Each structure stands twice: as structure tokens, then as C-alpha cells.
PDB file of C-alpha atoms in Angstrom:
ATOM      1  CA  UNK T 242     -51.738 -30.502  23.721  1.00 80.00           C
ATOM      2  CA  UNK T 243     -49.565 -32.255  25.810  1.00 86.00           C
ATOM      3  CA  UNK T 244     -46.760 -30.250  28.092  1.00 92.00           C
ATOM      4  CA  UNK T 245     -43.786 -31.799  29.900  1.00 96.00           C
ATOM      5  CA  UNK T 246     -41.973 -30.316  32.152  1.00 97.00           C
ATOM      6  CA  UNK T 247     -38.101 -31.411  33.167  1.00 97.00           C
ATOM      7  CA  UNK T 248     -36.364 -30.786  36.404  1.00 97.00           C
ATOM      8  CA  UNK T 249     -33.341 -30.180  37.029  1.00 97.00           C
ATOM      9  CA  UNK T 250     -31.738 -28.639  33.837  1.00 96.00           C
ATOM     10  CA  UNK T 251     -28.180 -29.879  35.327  1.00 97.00           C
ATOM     11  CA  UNK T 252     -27.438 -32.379  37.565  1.00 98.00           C
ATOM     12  CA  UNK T 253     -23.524 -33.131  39.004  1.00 98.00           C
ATOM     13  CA  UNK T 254     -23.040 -36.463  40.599  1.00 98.00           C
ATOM     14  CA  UNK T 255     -19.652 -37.908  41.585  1.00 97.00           C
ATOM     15  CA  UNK T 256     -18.813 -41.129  40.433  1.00 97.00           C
ATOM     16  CA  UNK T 257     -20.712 -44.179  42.377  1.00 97.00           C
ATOM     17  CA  UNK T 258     -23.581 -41.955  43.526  1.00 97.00           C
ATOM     18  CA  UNK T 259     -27.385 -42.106  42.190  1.00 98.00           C
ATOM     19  CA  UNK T 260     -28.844 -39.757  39.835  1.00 98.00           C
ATOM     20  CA  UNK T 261     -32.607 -38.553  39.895  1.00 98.00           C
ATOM     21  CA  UNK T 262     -33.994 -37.086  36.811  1.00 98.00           C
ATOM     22  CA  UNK T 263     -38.189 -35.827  37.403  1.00 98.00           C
ATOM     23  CA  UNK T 264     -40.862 -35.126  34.832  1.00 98.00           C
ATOM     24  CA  UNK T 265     -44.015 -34.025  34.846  1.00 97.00           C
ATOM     25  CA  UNK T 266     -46.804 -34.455  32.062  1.00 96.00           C
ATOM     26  CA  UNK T 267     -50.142 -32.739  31.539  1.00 95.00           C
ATOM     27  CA  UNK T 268     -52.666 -35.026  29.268  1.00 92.00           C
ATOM     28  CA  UNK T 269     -53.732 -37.511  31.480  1.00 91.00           C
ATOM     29  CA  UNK T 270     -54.481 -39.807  28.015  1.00 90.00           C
ATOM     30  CA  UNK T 271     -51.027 -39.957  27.645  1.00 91.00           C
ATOM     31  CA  UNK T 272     -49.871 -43.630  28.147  1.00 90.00           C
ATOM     32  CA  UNK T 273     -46.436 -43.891  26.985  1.00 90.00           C
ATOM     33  CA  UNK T 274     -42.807 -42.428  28.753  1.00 94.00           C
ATOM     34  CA  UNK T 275     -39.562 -43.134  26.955  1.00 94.00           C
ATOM     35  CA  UNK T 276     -35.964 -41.503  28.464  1.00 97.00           C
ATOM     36  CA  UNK T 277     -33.579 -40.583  25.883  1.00 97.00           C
ATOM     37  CA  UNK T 278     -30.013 -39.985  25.881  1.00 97.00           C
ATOM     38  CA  UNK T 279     -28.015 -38.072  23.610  1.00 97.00           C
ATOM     39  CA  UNK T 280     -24.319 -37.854  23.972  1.00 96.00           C
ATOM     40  CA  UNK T 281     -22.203 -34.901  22.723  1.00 93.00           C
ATOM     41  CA  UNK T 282     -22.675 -35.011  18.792  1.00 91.00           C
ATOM     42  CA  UNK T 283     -24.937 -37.805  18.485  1.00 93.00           C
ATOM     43  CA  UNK T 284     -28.828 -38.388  18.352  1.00 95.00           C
ATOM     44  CA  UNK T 285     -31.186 -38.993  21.104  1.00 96.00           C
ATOM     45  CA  UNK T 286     -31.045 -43.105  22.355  1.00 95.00           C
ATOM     46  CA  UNK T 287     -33.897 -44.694  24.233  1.00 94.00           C
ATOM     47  CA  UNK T 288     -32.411 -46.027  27.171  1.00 96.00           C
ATOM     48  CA  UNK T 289     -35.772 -47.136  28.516  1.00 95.00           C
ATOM     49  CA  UNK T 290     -39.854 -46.915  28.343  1.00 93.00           C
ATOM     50  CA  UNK T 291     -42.464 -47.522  30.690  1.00 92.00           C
ATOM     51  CA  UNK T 292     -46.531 -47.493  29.785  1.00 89.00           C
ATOM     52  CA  UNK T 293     -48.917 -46.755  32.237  1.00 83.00           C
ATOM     53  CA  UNK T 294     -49.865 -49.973  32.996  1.00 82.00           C
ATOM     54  CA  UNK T 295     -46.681 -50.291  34.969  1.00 82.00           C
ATOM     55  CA  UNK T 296     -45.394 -48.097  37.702  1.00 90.00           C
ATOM     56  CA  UNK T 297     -42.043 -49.674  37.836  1.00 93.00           C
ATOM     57  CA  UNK T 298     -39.473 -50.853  35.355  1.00 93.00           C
ATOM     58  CA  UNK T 299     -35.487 -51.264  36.084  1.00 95.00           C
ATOM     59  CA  UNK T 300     -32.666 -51.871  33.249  1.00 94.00           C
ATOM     60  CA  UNK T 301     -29.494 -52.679  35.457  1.00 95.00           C
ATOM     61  CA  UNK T 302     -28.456 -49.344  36.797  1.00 97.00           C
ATOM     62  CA  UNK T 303     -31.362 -47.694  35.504  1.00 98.00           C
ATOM     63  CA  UNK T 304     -35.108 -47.497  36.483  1.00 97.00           C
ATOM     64  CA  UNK T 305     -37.955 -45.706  35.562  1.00 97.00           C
ATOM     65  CA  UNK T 306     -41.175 -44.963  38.180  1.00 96.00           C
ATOM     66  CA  UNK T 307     -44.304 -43.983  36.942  1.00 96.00           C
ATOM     67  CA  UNK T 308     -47.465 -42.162  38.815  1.00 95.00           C
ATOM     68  CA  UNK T 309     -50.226 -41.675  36.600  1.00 93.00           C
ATOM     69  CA  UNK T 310     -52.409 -40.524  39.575  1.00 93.00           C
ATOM     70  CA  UNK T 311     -49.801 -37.309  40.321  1.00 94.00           C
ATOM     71  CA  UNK T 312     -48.675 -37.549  36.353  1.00 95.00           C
ATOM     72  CA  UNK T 313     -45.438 -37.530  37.001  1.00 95.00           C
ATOM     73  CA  UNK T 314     -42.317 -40.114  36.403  1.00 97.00           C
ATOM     74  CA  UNK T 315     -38.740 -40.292  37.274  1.00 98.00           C
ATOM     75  CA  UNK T 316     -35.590 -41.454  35.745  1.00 98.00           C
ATOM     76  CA  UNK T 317     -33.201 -43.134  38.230  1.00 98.00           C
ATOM     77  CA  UNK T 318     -29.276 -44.403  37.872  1.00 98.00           C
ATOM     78  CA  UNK T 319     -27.741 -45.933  40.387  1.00 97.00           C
ATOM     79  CA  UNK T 320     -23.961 -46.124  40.621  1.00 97.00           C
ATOM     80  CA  UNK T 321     -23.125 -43.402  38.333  1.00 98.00           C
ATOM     81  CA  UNK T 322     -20.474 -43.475  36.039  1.00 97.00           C
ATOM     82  CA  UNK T 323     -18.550 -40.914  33.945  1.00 96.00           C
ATOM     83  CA  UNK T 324     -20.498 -42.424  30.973  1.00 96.00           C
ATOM     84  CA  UNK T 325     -23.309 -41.767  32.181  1.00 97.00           C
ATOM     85  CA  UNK T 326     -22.365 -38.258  31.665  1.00 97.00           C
ATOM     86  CA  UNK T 327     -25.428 -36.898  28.917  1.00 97.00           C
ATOM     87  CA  UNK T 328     -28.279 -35.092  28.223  1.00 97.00           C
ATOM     88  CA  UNK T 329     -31.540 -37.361  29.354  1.00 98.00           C
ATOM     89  CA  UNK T 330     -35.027 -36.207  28.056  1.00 97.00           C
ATOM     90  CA  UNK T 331     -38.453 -37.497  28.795  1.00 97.00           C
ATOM     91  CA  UNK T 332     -40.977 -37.564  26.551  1.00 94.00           C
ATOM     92  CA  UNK T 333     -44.516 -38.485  26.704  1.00 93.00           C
ATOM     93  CA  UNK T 334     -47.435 -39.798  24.257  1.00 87.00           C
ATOM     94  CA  UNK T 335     -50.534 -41.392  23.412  1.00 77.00           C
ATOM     95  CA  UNK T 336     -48.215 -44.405  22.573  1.00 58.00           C
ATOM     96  CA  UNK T 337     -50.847 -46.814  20.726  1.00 52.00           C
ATOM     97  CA  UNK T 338     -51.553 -44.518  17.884  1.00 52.00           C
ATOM     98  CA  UNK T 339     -49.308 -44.516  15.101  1.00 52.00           C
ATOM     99  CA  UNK T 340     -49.846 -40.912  14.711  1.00 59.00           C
ATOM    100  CA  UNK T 341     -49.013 -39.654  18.044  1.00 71.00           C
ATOM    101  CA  UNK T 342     -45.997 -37.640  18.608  1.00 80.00           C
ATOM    102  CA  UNK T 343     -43.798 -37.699  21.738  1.00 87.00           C
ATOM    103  CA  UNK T 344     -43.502 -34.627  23.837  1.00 90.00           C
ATOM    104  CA  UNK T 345     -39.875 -34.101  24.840  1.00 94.00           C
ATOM    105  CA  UNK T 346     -38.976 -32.578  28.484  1.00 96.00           C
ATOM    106  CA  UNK T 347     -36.474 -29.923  27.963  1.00 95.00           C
ATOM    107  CA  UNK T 348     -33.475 -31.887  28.631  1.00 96.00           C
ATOM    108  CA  UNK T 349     -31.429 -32.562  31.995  1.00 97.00           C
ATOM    109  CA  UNK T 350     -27.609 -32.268  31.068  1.00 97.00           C
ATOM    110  CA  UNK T 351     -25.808 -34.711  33.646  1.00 98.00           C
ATOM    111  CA  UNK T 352     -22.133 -34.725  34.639  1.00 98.00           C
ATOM    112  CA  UNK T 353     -20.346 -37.848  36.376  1.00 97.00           C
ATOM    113  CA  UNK T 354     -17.351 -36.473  37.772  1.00 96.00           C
ATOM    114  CA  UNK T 355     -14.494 -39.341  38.368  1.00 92.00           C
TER     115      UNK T 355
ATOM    116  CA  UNK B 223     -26.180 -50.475   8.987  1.00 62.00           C
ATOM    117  CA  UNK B 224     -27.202 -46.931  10.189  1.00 68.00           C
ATOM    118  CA  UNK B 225     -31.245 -47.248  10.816  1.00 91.00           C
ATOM    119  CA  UNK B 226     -31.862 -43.468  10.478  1.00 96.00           C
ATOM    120  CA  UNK B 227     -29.286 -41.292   8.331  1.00 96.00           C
ATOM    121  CA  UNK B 228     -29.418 -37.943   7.364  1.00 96.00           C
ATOM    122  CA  UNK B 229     -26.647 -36.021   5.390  1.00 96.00           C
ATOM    123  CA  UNK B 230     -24.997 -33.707   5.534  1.00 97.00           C
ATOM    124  CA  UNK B 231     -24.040 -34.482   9.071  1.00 96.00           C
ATOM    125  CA  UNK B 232     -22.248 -30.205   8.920  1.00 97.00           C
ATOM    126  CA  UNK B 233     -23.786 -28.032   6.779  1.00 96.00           C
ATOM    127  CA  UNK B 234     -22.818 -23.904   6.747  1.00 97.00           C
ATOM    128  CA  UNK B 235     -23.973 -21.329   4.226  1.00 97.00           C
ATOM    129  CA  UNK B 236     -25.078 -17.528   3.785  1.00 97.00           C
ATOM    130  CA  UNK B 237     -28.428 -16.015   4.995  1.00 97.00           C
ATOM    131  CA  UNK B 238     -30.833 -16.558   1.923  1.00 97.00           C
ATOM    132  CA  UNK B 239     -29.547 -19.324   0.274  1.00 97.00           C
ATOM    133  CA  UNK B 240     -32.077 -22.684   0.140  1.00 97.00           C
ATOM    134  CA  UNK B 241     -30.364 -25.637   1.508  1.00 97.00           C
ATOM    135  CA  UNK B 242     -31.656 -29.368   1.827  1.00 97.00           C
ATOM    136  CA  UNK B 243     -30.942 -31.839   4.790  1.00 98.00           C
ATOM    137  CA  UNK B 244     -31.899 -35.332   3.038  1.00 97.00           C
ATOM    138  CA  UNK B 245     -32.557 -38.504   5.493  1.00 97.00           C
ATOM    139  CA  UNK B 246     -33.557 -42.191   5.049  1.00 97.00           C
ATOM    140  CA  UNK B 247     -34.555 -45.121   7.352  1.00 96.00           C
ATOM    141  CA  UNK B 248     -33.892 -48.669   6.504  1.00 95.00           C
ATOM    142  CA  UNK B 249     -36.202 -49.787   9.205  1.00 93.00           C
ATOM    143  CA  UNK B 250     -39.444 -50.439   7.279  1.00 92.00           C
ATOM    144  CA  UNK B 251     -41.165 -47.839   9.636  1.00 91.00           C
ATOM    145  CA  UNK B 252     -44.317 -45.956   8.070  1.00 89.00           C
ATOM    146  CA  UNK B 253     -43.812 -43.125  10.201  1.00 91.00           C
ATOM    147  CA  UNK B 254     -40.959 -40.045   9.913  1.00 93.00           C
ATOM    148  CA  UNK B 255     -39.996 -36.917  11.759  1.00 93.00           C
ATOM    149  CA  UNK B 256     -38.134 -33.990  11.370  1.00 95.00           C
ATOM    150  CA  UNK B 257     -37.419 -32.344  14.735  1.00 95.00           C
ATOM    151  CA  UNK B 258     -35.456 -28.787  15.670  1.00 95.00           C
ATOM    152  CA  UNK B 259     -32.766 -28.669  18.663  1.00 95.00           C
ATOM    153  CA  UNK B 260     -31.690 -25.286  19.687  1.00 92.00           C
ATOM    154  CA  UNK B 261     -28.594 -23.879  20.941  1.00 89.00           C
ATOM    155  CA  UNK B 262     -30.372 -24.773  24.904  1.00 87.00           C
ATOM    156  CA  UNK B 263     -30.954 -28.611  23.221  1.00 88.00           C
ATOM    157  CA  UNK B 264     -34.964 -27.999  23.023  1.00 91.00           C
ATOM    158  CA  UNK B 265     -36.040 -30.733  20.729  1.00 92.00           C
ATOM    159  CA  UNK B 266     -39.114 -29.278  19.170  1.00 90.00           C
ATOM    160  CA  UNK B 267     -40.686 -31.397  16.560  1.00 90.00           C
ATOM    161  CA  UNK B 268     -41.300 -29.989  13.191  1.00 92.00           C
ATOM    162  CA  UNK B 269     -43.166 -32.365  10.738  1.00 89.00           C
ATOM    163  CA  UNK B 270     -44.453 -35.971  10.727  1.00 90.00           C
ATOM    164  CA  UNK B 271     -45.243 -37.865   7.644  1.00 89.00           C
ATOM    165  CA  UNK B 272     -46.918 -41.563   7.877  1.00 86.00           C
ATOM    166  CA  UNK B 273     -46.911 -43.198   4.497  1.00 82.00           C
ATOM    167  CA  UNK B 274     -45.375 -40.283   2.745  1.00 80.00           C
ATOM    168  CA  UNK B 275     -48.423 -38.349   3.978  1.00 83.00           C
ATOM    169  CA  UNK B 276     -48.084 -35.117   5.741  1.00 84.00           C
ATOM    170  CA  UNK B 277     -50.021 -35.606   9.468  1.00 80.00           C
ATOM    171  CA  UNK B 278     -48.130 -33.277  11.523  1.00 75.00           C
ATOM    172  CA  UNK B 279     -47.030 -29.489  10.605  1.00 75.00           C
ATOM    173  CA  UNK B 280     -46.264 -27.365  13.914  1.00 76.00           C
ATOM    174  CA  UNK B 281     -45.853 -23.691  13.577  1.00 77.00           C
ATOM    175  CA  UNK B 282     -42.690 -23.948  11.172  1.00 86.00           C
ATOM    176  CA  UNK B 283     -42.280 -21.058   8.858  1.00 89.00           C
ATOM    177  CA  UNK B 284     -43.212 -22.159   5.189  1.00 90.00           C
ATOM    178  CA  UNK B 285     -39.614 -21.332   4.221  1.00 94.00           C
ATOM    179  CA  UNK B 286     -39.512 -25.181   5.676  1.00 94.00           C
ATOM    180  CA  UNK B 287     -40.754 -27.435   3.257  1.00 92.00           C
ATOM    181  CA  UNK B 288     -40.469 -31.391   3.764  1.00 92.00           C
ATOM    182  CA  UNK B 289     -40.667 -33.659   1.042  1.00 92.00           C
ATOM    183  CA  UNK B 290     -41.307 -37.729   1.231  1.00 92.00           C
ATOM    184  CA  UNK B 291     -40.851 -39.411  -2.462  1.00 91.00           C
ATOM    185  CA  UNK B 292     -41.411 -42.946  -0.415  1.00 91.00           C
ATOM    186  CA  UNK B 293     -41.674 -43.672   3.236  1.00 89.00           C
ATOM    187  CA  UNK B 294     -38.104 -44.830   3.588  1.00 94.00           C
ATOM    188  CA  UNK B 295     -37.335 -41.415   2.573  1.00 95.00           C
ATOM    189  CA  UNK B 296     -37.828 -37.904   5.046  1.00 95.00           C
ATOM    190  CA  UNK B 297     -36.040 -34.411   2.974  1.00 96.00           C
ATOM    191  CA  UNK B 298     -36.174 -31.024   4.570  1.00 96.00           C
ATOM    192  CA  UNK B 299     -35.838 -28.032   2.041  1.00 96.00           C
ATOM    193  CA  UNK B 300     -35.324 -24.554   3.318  1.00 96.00           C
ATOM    194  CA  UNK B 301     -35.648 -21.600   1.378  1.00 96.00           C
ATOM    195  CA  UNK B 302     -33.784 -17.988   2.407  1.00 97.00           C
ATOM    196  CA  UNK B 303     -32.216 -18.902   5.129  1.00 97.00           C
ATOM    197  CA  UNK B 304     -31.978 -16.902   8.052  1.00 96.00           C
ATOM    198  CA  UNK B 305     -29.565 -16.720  10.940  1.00 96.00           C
ATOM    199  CA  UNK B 306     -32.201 -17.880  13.730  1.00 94.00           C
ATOM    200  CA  UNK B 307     -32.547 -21.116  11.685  1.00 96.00           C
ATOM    201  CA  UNK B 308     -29.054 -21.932  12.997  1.00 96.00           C
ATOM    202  CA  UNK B 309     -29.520 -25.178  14.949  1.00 96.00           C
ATOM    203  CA  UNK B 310     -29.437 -28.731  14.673  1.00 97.00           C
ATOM    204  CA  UNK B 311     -32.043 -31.012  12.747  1.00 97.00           C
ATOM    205  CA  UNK B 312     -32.722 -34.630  13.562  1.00 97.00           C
ATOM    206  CA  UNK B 313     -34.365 -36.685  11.394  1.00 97.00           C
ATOM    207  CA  UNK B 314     -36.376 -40.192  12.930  1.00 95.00           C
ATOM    208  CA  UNK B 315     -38.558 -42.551  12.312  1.00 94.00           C
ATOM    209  CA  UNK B 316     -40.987 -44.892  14.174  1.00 89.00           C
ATOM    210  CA  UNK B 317     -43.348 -47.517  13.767  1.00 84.00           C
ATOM    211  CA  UNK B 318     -46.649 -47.514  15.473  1.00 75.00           C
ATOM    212  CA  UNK B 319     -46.697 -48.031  19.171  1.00 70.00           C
ATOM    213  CA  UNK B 320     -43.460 -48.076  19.232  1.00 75.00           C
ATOM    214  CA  UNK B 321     -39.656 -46.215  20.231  1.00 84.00           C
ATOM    215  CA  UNK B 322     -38.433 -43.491  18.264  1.00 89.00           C
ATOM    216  CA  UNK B 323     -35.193 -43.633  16.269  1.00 93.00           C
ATOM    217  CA  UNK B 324     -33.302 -40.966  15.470  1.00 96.00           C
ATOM    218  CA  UNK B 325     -30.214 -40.202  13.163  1.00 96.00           C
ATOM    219  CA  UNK B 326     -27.058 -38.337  14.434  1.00 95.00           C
ATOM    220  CA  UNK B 327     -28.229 -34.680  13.277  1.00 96.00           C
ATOM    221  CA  UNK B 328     -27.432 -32.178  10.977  1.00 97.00           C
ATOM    222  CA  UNK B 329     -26.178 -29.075  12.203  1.00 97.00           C
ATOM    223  CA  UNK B 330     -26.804 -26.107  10.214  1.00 97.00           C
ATOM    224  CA  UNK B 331     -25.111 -22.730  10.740  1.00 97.00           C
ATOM    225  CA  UNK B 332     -26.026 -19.642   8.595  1.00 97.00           C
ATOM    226  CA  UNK B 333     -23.898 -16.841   8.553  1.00 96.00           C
TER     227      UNK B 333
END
């Protein structure tokens, strides 16, 4: 099955600086890569998605870069804010298939400090 | 309107008592998921049911037994309780090809 892999488990930032979140995945089939975000006491949020037939995607302050060839794909944020302050996951799957189930990264817990 | 709720949202009780975590999704999505997050926030998926079927079942103890009376509807019943099934459980739903919702979590601690 599939395996993803999260790096680094926690990341401090000061306020205004960029934030880079890595992932790798192992099932090259896989053609689907959400981020989540899950603030203290809430569920997971999708703050973005790419598939694999993009290698780039940006939301404002946030982008996500995919290489399928290396299978790996990063979460970016640009001017940080204490907001921003979370736990991100990545998460892969076969993304078509109504069946599939998304592979969650072990977390990254970041902290914006002011 | 809350897409994906689950209740109770706190839930504490004794090793070996049976407790239920119920959920439902008002977002007409065939697909729903119980996942497991650990005290180190691992989110490890537990079941999947599409269309009230059962398609997924990882290597969950069958103390854990999810029930789906209609696919708006996701319940997790646990029998004897034990103290490493302290954690919390999220509840989501998803329709094909597309982003997972989840609901804010249930965290259960046994004593």
C-alpha cells in the first residue's frame, strides 16, 4: 500500500518568514495530494490539492509543488503568520476512484512566533 | 450547517464499558470514514463505508464495530474498552474524486 513520509515533525518560523513543509509518497499510481490543517481542537481542513497533472499550484500565501518523477511534493507559506500556527498533513491517493483512501503524512506541527 | 458532525464531541468512561461515537454528513456524499488520531496526532484510518457498504476495514480490533443505517449516517460502537483506545476519533466523508471532510472529533479517554 501506499506510505508517506513527513518531514519535519516541527517547524518554528518567526512571523513574516516562509515555511517549507516536504513529503514523500511511495505508489507511483497515486495521483492525488491534498494538505490539511487542523488547529488545536478542531478537524483536519484542506487548505489545498494538487493532481499530478500539475506540478505547481499557489493559493495566496500558500503553494503546493509536485514531482511525480522523484515522488515527492512540498507545502510552501510565504509570509507566515501566527495563524498559520497548526498541524499540516499530506496525504496521498489514487484520487479518481471513489474507493480510494488518502494516506496521511504524520503531521508537521508549525509555530509562528509574533 | 455543520457538513460532518459527530457527537459526543468529549466522551470519558471506565475500561470495559461499550461506548458509541455517532456521526452524520449532510453533504450527499456516498462515501464515510472513521479515522484514529493518537496522542503524537497519527491519523490512521479505521473503516470506510460507500453506500452503507463496508469497503475498507484496517487492522482494528473487532471490539470496533461501525454501523451505517443510511449513507448520511457513519456510528462507531466499541465494546470493553481499554485504556490504549484513549485517543481521538474523526469521523468524514467524501464524494468520489474528491476532498475529504472531516468533523471536529471525538475524544475518548478511558480510565
Amino acid at each position: 500500500g501506499e506510505n508517506v513520509e513527513q518531514h519535519p515533525s516541527t517547524l518554528s518560523v518567526q512571523e513574516g518568514d516562509s515555511a517549507v513543509i516536504k513529503c514523500t509518497y511511495s505508489d507511483s499510481a497515486s495521483n492525488y495530494f491534498p494538505w490539511y490543517k487542523q488547529e488545536l481542537g478542531k478537524g483536519p481542513q484542506l487548505i489545498i490539492d494538487i493532481r499530478s497533472n500539475v506540478g505547481e499550484k499557489k493559493d495566496q500565501r500558500i503553494a503546493v509543488t509536485l514531482n511525480k518523477t522523484a515522488k515527492h511534493f512540498s507545502l510552501h507559506i510565504t509570509e507566515t503568520q501566527p495563524e498559520d500556527s497548526a498541524v499540516y498533513f499530506c496525504a496521498a491517493s489514487m484520487g479518481g476512484s471513489g474507493y480510494s483512501t488518502l494516506t496521511f503524512g504524520k503531521g508537521t506541527m508549525l509555530l509562528v512566533s509574533p | 450547517d455543520t457538513a460532518v458532525s459527530q457527537t459526543p464531541k468529549y466522551l470519558v468512561t471506565q475500561m470495559g464499558n461499550d461506548k458509541s461515537i455517532k456521526c452524520e454528513q449532510n453533504l450527499g456524499h456516498d462515501t464515510m470514514y472513521w479515522y484514529k488520531q493518537d496522542s503524537k496526532k497519527f491519523l490512521k484510518i479505521m473503516f470506510s463505508y460507500n453506500n452503507k457498504e463496508l469497503i475498507i476495514n484496517e487492522t482494528v480490533p473487532n471490539r470496533f464495530s461501525p454501523k451505517s443505517p443510511d449513507k448520511a449516517h457513519l456510528n462507531l460502537h466499541i465494546n470493553s474498552l481499554e485504556l490504549g483506545d484513549s485517543a481521538v476519533y474523526f469521523c468524514a466523508s467524501r464524494a468520489e474524486g474528491s476532498r475529504l471532510f472531516f468533523g471536529e472529533g471525538s475524544r475518548l479517554t478511558v480510565l
